[in-house]
Amino acid sequence: MEVIQSFTIDHSVLKPGIYTSRIDKGFTTFDLRITEPNKEPAVAPAAMHTIEHLMATWFRNSHVKDDVVYVGPMGCLTGMYVIMTGNYTPQSMRELTMECLEWILTQEEVPATTPETCGNYLLHDLPMCKWECARYLRRLKDEFACEYKKLHVVLEDGKTFSDA
């Protein structure tokens, strides 16, 4: 089996920022890395769930809504994936993400938090969501990381996989 491209990223040096995870089939997957993997705590599940609801709501109602394919959390709870069509760069996603985060910080309610609209409607934490978003916004303004360091992976069958 091939190694999944995201598993070739050196997470030991990955900083919060916005990265181009992959470009294929007309889609660009952006890695919105909120915390520093394996060095800082991951985002708490309830806060991440709230970030997902608010970030998806903002992106799907923004001026780029026609280009938004997907907004959702990473399984490791250290960031979000945003999949877009169109011509976006980490720098343009930085501007959009900062707009989104500023909007999130003004919200007093989380959309779609009823049993009918959410599969785990009790798992939300707006105050912690805002804390994480405020910290991420400061990081995007202060230092902007957008370049992955890739690993050279050797598979069990001896084949190698690396991605530049």
Short mmCIF file of C-alpha atoms in Angstrom, two decimals:
data_model
loop_
_atom_site.label_atom_id
_atom_site.label_comp_id
_atom_site.label_asym_id
_atom_site.label_seq_id
_atom_site.Cartn_x
_atom_site.Cartn_y
_atom_site.Cartn_z
CA MET A 1 0.00 0.00 0.00
CA GLU A 2 1.06 3.56 -0.59
CA VAL A 3 1.76 5.80 2.37
CA ILE A 4 -0.87 8.49 2.79
CA GLN A 5 0.66 11.83 1.83
CA SER A 6 -0.13 13.50 5.17
CA PHE A 7 1.85 10.76 6.94
CA THR A 8 4.98 12.00 5.15
CA ILE A 9 4.90 15.35 6.98
CA ASP A 10 7.42 15.68 9.82
CA HIS A 11 5.00 16.44 12.65
CA SER A 12 7.89 16.85 15.11
CA VAL A 13 8.69 20.26 13.58
CA LEU A 14 5.23 21.31 12.37
CA LYS A 15 4.16 24.72 13.65
CA PRO A 16 0.70 26.29 13.77
CA GLY A 17 -0.05 27.89 10.41
CA ILE A 18 -1.70 27.14 7.08
CA TYR A 19 -0.24 24.61 4.67
CA THR A 20 -1.17 23.22 1.27
CA SER A 21 -1.73 19.57 2.14
CA ARG A 22 -2.39 18.42 -1.40
CA ILE A 23 -3.58 19.56 -4.81
CA ASP A 24 -5.34 17.01 -6.97
CA LYS A 25 -8.35 16.55 -9.23
CA GLY A 26 -9.06 20.30 -9.19
CA PHE A 27 -9.16 20.51 -5.39
CA THR A 28 -6.74 22.05 -2.92
CA THR A 29 -6.71 20.67 0.61
CA PHE A 30 -5.49 23.16 3.19
CA ASP A 31 -4.15 22.16 6.58
CA LEU A 32 -5.18 24.82 9.09
CA ARG A 33 -2.87 23.75 11.90
CA ILE A 34 -4.13 25.24 15.17
CA THR A 35 -1.75 23.64 17.69
CA GLU A 36 1.80 22.35 17.57
CA PRO A 37 1.49 18.55 17.23
CA ASN A 38 2.87 16.42 20.06
CA LYS A 39 4.17 19.49 21.92
CA GLU A 40 0.94 21.24 22.85
CA PRO A 41 -2.34 19.70 23.90
CA ALA A 42 -4.69 18.90 21.05
CA VAL A 43 -7.87 20.96 20.87
CA ALA A 44 -10.46 19.48 23.24
CA PRO A 45 -13.12 17.52 21.32
CA ALA A 46 -16.00 19.80 22.39
CA ALA A 47 -14.07 22.93 21.39
CA MET A 48 -13.03 21.37 18.06
CA HIS A 49 -16.61 20.37 17.34
CA THR A 50 -17.68 23.97 17.96
CA ILE A 51 -14.88 25.30 15.75
CA GLU A 52 -16.10 22.95 13.03
CA HIS A 53 -19.70 24.20 13.23
CA LEU A 54 -18.69 27.87 13.24
CA MET A 55 -15.90 27.63 10.67
CA ALA A 56 -18.05 25.60 8.27
CA THR A 57 -20.90 28.08 8.71
CA TRP A 58 -18.64 31.05 7.99
CA PHE A 59 -16.86 29.54 4.97
CA ARG A 60 -20.12 28.27 3.43
CA ASN A 61 -21.70 31.72 3.79
CA SER A 62 -18.68 33.83 2.82
CA HIS A 63 -17.81 35.46 -0.48
CA VAL A 64 -15.86 32.27 -1.39
CA LYS A 65 -18.74 29.90 -0.61
CA ASP A 66 -18.97 28.61 -4.18
CA ASP A 67 -15.37 27.32 -3.91
CA VAL A 68 -15.80 25.57 -0.54
CA VAL A 69 -15.98 21.78 -0.80
CA TYR A 70 -15.36 20.67 2.79
CA VAL A 71 -14.52 22.07 6.23
CA GLY A 72 -13.79 19.59 9.01
CA PRO A 73 -11.47 18.63 11.86
CA MET A 74 -8.39 16.46 11.70
CA GLY A 75 -8.63 13.19 13.56
CA CYS A 76 -5.62 14.18 15.70
CA LEU A 77 -7.51 17.31 16.83
CA THR A 78 -4.61 19.64 16.06
CA GLY A 79 -6.29 21.44 13.17
CA MET A 80 -8.90 21.65 10.45
CA TYR A 81 -8.98 20.70 6.80
CA VAL A 82 -10.54 23.05 4.28
CA ILE A 83 -10.92 21.77 0.73
CA MET A 84 -11.37 24.38 -1.98
CA THR A 85 -11.74 24.65 -5.73
CA GLY A 86 -10.25 27.67 -7.45
CA ASN A 87 -6.86 29.32 -7.07
CA TYR A 88 -6.02 29.71 -3.40
CA THR A 89 -2.64 29.84 -1.71
CA PRO A 90 -1.70 29.50 1.93
CA GLN A 91 -1.44 33.30 2.00
CA SER A 92 -4.96 33.84 0.61
CA MET A 93 -6.29 31.16 2.99
CA ARG A 94 -4.55 33.02 5.82
CA GLU A 95 -6.61 36.13 5.06
CA LEU A 96 -9.84 34.14 4.80
CA THR A 97 -9.09 32.21 7.98
CA MET A 98 -8.32 35.38 9.92
CA GLU A 99 -11.65 36.86 8.77
CA CYS A 100 -13.37 33.65 9.87
CA LEU A 101 -11.66 33.59 13.27
CA GLU A 102 -12.54 37.24 13.92
CA TRP A 103 -16.17 36.39 13.13
CA ILE A 104 -16.10 33.34 15.42
CA LEU A 105 -14.91 35.53 18.29
CA THR A 106 -18.10 37.62 17.98
CA GLN A 107 -20.50 34.68 18.13
CA GLU A 108 -22.74 34.04 21.12
CA GLU A 109 -24.41 30.86 19.80
CA VAL A 110 -23.28 27.76 17.95
CA PRO A 111 -25.38 26.92 14.89
CA ALA A 112 -26.99 23.50 14.46
CA THR A 113 -26.78 22.23 18.04
CA THR A 114 -30.07 20.37 18.34
CA PRO A 115 -30.68 16.61 18.22
CA GLU A 116 -32.19 17.10 14.76
CA THR A 117 -29.24 19.05 13.30
CA CYS A 118 -26.16 17.49 14.92
CA GLY A 119 -25.03 13.94 15.60
CA ASN A 120 -23.51 14.89 18.97
CA TYR A 121 -25.30 18.12 19.84
CA LEU A 122 -24.24 18.12 23.51
CA LEU A 123 -20.51 18.04 22.65
CA HIS A 124 -19.84 21.78 22.27
CA ASP A 125 -17.77 24.33 24.16
CA LEU A 126 -18.06 27.89 22.85
CA PRO A 127 -15.80 29.55 25.46
CA MET A 128 -12.95 27.10 24.78
CA CYS A 129 -13.58 27.39 21.04
CA LYS A 130 -13.12 31.15 21.31
CA TRP A 131 -9.96 30.72 23.38
CA GLU A 132 -8.44 28.42 20.74
CA CYS A 133 -9.54 30.70 17.89
CA ALA A 134 -8.11 33.81 19.58
CA ARG A 135 -4.77 32.06 20.09
CA TYR A 136 -4.73 30.78 16.49
CA LEU A 137 -5.59 34.26 15.18
CA ARG A 138 -2.67 35.79 17.13
CA ARG A 139 -0.38 33.12 15.71
CA LEU A 140 -1.50 33.74 12.14
CA LYS A 141 -0.91 37.48 12.60
CA ASP A 142 2.48 37.14 14.34
CA GLU A 143 4.27 34.28 12.61
CA PHE A 144 3.05 32.61 9.46
CA ALA A 145 4.19 29.04 8.88
CA CYS A 146 3.24 27.59 5.51
CA GLU A 147 6.02 25.21 4.42
CA TYR A 148 5.96 21.51 5.30
CA LYS A 149 9.10 19.55 6.14
CA LYS A 150 8.69 16.18 4.43
CA LEU A 151 9.83 12.80 5.67
CA HIS A 152 11.37 9.96 3.70
CA VAL A 153 9.25 6.92 4.60
CA VAL A 154 10.37 3.31 4.14
CA LEU A 155 7.51 0.84 3.79
CA GLU A 156 7.46 -2.67 5.26
CA ASP A 157 8.18 -4.17 1.85
CA GLY A 158 11.31 -1.99 1.53
CA LYS A 159 9.80 0.46 -0.93
CA THR A 160 10.33 4.13 -0.18
CA PHE A 161 7.89 6.98 -0.40
CA SER A 162 8.77 10.63 -0.24
CA ASP A 163 7.00 13.65 -1.54
CA ALA A 164 8.55 16.99 -2.37
#
